[in-house]
Amino acid sequence: MNKTFGTAARWLLVLPYIGLLWPPFYNSREPALFGFPFFYWYQLLWVPITAVLIWIAYRSVRDGE
Amino acid sequence: MGSDINVTALSVFIFFFVLVTIMGFIAARWRKPETLAHIDEWGLGGRSFGTWITWFLVGGDFYTAYTVIAVPALVYTVGAYGFFALPYTIIVYPFVFMVMPVLWKRAKEFGYVTAADVVHGQYGSRGLELAVAVTGVIATMPYIALQLVGMTAVLKALGLHGELPLAIAFIVLALYTYSAGLRAPALIAFVKDIMIYIVVIAAVALIPSKLGGYANVFNATDAAFQAKGSGSLLLGPHQYVAYATLALGSALAAFMYPHTLTGIFASNSGRTIRKNAVLLPAYTLLLGLLALLGYMGHAAGLKLDSANDVVPVLFKTLFSGWFSGFAFAAIAIGALVPAAVMSIGAANLFTRNFWKAYVDPAVSPAGEAKVAKITSLIVKVGALLVILFLPTQFALDLQLLGGIWILQTLPALVFGLYTGWFRAPGLLTGWFVGFFGGTYLVWDAGWKPLHAVTIGGASFTVYTGLLALAANIVVAVIVNLLAPARSARKAPMSYRW
């Protein structure tokens, strides 16, 4: 894995901030999912998404500290 | 609330409490250190914790009993607004991933035990070191006291009133922390987290089926909010900025606390910390589901004396005696783990940045461990006295200030990892402005953590901690530009991935 990929992967970590720090975007009841209003399941969905994004960044970091 | 004691629930509770007490004392022998009479061993578990132990330890001290009790309580009371804890505990991890391995490396290379050690090493300023250390200790004390608030709510639901049960629990905690140091909460965290996971999974799977499904939980909550005329399932437009800034500010503050940093410093490599940034969000899923227990309280039609009782009463109402006893034990043990790590973090600060700096600079590692052990006892007794003799509201207000205070140590602790430009006078002035300015704004707003800001005619409600941090950084930059450089400092060692 080259350095460019590593840097690009780290930029992925900005996405959760964009996705979560703009509440007007997700402050609605519809579309609901399994009875959960959008506001709730959208934010819960960011938990696995963020874990995956950090994992990609983690994979791009070489073994050295 | 019934004050009658359910014998089954109490028996299960006591069984698990005794179990972790025994584990706490065994922990001194766990992972066999050559000696516990060294602050690296007592206070950081020998910096040897791998991915799994770090996951349990950091998860165990970051997601506290207070989270289990207070987040659902807030969501129960105000609705969507209280849910900011969810984005907060998501966006904290990219930050942990980027910053904490660099901080860990610096600490490991130079043998630093506390945040204030790192700052002293970087800037060579006793004043800045003291500011960071004192901030850490006073931000932690009310946090420990709030663990006791969580435990009190559980004991109350078990029918145990009065101060004696709480005092017993705390003395037990104090003794095994004293003997085993960080190894005790690290070992107990395994039991605590597995118990909490069982409780939460059972709760989110079973409670909605008893209450007619999640759609019904949300509808019942909506109806309850409209009936009482406050709280809502969605944010009001005036809450957007408050919600986002509370989430961001809390995320930046979270890993400045002595207890979370202790968990970081105790891990065995930067890689372990990065891996944990991938794995720790599992707890966040738990937190989001726990928060929804507040809504389940509405759906179950609970009548409560205090919103803090929502989770305990919900379990007591919907589950059999043995399972509620299990759940209460999980929450109470969930208070002990972070309380132990917090007292260790505070004790490390006192020992390294006050005792060693001012009282006995020639103190041996064994002497440091001894001072830290005794300090950890004093810290816990202090927190117990706070909760016994001061109104709970006072602890809550202090905790709220604690978050704002600890955030003001971020520039001093983090900026130096990346640049050698800042110098101590600027950072110290910035800290001073952020710390006291933030405190003033909170006091001025009637002990609320939010402040109205008007920009170009539009008014926003912003988290005071973030405002204070902005002022802190601006002042630090200005003073740094104006103050003459005494000598060119050497650039910090290059940080590499």
PDB file of C-alpha atoms in Angstrom, chain A residues 10 13 16-17 20-21 23-24 26-29 34-37 39-40 43-44 46-48 50-51 54-55 57-58 61-65, chain B residues 80 83 86-87 90-91 93-95 97-98 214 218-219 222 233-235 240 243-244 269-271 274-275 277-278 281 284 292 295 496-497:
ATOM      1  CA  ARG A  10      -7.197   9.207   6.422  1.00  0.00           C
ATOM      2  CA  LEU A  13     -12.203  10.032   8.686  1.00  0.00           C
ATOM      3  CA  PRO A  16     -18.458  11.074  10.127  1.00  0.00           C
ATOM      4  CA  TYR A  17     -18.038  14.722  11.130  1.00  0.00           C
ATOM      5  CA  LEU A  20     -23.299  13.888  11.928  1.00  0.00           C
ATOM      6  CA  LEU A  21     -22.602  17.543  12.656  1.00  0.00           C
ATOM      7  CA  PRO A  23     -28.489  17.977  12.109  1.00  0.00           C
ATOM      8  CA  PRO A  24     -30.941  19.650   9.659  1.00  0.00           C
ATOM      9  CA  TYR A  26     -31.307  14.093   9.267  1.00  0.00           C
ATOM     10  CA  ASN A  27     -33.808  15.730  11.595  1.00  0.00           C
ATOM     11  CA  SER A  28     -36.933  14.018  10.231  1.00  0.00           C
ATOM     12  CA  ARG A  29     -39.251  11.145  11.096  1.00  0.00           C
ATOM     13  CA  PHE A  34     -38.465  -0.941  11.820  1.00  0.00           C
ATOM     14  CA  GLY A  35     -40.460   1.696  13.688  1.00  0.00           C
ATOM     15  CA  PHE A  36     -37.358   3.900  14.200  1.00  0.00           C
ATOM     16  CA  PRO A  37     -37.734   7.484  12.930  1.00  0.00           C
ATOM     17  CA  PHE A  39     -33.324  10.732  13.017  1.00  0.00           C
ATOM     18  CA  TYR A  40     -32.538   7.667  15.150  1.00  0.00           C
ATOM     19  CA  GLN A  43     -27.317   8.200  13.497  1.00  0.00           C
ATOM     20  CA  LEU A  44     -27.135   4.585  14.645  1.00  0.00           C
ATOM     21  CA  TRP A  46     -23.106   5.912  11.377  1.00  0.00           C
ATOM     22  CA  VAL A  47     -21.705   3.665  14.086  1.00  0.00           C
ATOM     23  CA  PRO A  48     -20.863   0.734  11.756  1.00  0.00           C
ATOM     24  CA  THR A  50     -17.477   4.948  11.087  1.00  0.00           C
ATOM     25  CA  ALA A  51     -16.005   1.657  12.297  1.00  0.00           C
ATOM     26  CA  ILE A  54     -11.510   3.760  10.585  1.00  0.00           C
ATOM     27  CA  TRP A  55     -10.745   0.150   9.688  1.00  0.00           C
ATOM     28  CA  ALA A  57      -7.596   3.920   7.543  1.00  0.00           C
ATOM     29  CA  TYR A  58      -6.126   1.379   9.950  1.00  0.00           C
ATOM     30  CA  VAL A  61      -1.164   2.431   8.154  1.00  0.00           C
ATOM     31  CA  ARG A  62       2.069   0.500   8.051  1.00  0.00           C
ATOM     32  CA  ASP A  63       3.162  -1.579  11.000  1.00  0.00           C
ATOM     33  CA  GLY A  64       5.664   0.886  12.360  1.00  0.00           C
ATOM     34  CA  GLU A  65       4.386   3.372  14.903  1.00  0.00           C
TER      35      GLU A  65
ATOM     36  CA  ALA B  80     -34.031  13.970  20.661  1.00  0.00           C
ATOM     37  CA  PHE B  83     -29.383  11.905  21.908  1.00  0.00           C
ATOM     38  CA  LEU B  86     -24.613   9.223  20.149  1.00  0.00           C
ATOM     39  CA  PRO B  87     -22.872  11.445  17.543  1.00  0.00           C
ATOM     40  CA  ILE B  90     -19.024   8.256  17.183  1.00  0.00           C
ATOM     41  CA  ILE B  91     -16.934  11.254  16.146  1.00  0.00           C
ATOM     42  CA  TYR B  93     -13.023   7.731  17.397  1.00  0.00           C
ATOM     43  CA  PRO B  94     -11.524   9.328  14.275  1.00  0.00           C
ATOM     44  CA  PHE B  95      -9.945  11.791  16.742  1.00  0.00           C
ATOM     45  CA  PHE B  97      -7.310   7.188  15.808  1.00  0.00           C
ATOM     46  CA  MET B  98      -5.377  10.225  14.614  1.00  0.00           C
ATOM     47  CA  TYR B 214     -40.445   0.086  18.542  1.00  0.00           C
ATOM     48  CA  PHE B 218     -41.790   6.064  19.699  1.00  0.00           C
ATOM     49  CA  ASN B 219     -45.515   6.850  19.340  1.00  0.00           C
ATOM     50  CA  ASP B 222     -44.468  11.341  21.257  1.00  0.00           C
ATOM     51  CA  LEU B 233     -38.818  13.191  19.119  1.00  0.00           C
ATOM     52  CA  LEU B 234     -37.034  15.564  16.757  1.00  0.00           C
ATOM     53  CA  LEU B 235     -34.809  18.593  17.263  1.00  0.00           C
ATOM     54  CA  TYR B 240     -29.298  22.344  15.754  1.00  0.00           C
ATOM     55  CA  TYR B 243     -26.719  19.607  19.374  1.00  0.00           C
ATOM     56  CA  ALA B 244     -23.759  19.668  16.987  1.00  0.00           C
ATOM     57  CA  SER B 269       1.477   0.056  21.251  1.00  0.00           C
ATOM     58  CA  GLY B 270       0.096   2.732  18.963  1.00  0.00           C
ATOM     59  CA  ARG B 271      -1.252  -0.051  16.828  1.00  0.00           C
ATOM     60  CA  ARG B 274      -5.666   2.356  16.374  1.00  0.00           C
ATOM     61  CA  LYS B 275      -7.205  -1.081  16.407  1.00  0.00           C
ATOM     62  CA  ALA B 277     -10.550   3.032  17.464  1.00  0.00           C
ATOM     63  CA  VAL B 278     -11.990   0.498  15.014  1.00  0.00           C
ATOM     64  CA  PRO B 281     -17.667   1.982  18.378  1.00  0.00           C
ATOM     65  CA  THR B 284     -21.559   3.297  20.941  1.00  0.00           C
ATOM     66  CA  LEU B 292     -33.762   4.481  23.912  1.00  0.00           C
ATOM     67  CA  TYR B 295     -38.380   6.202  25.580  1.00  0.00           C
ATOM     68  CA  ARG B 496       5.500   9.257  11.566  1.00  0.00           C
ATOM     69  CA  TRP B 497       2.705   6.879  10.846  1.00  0.00           C
TER      70      TRP B 497
END
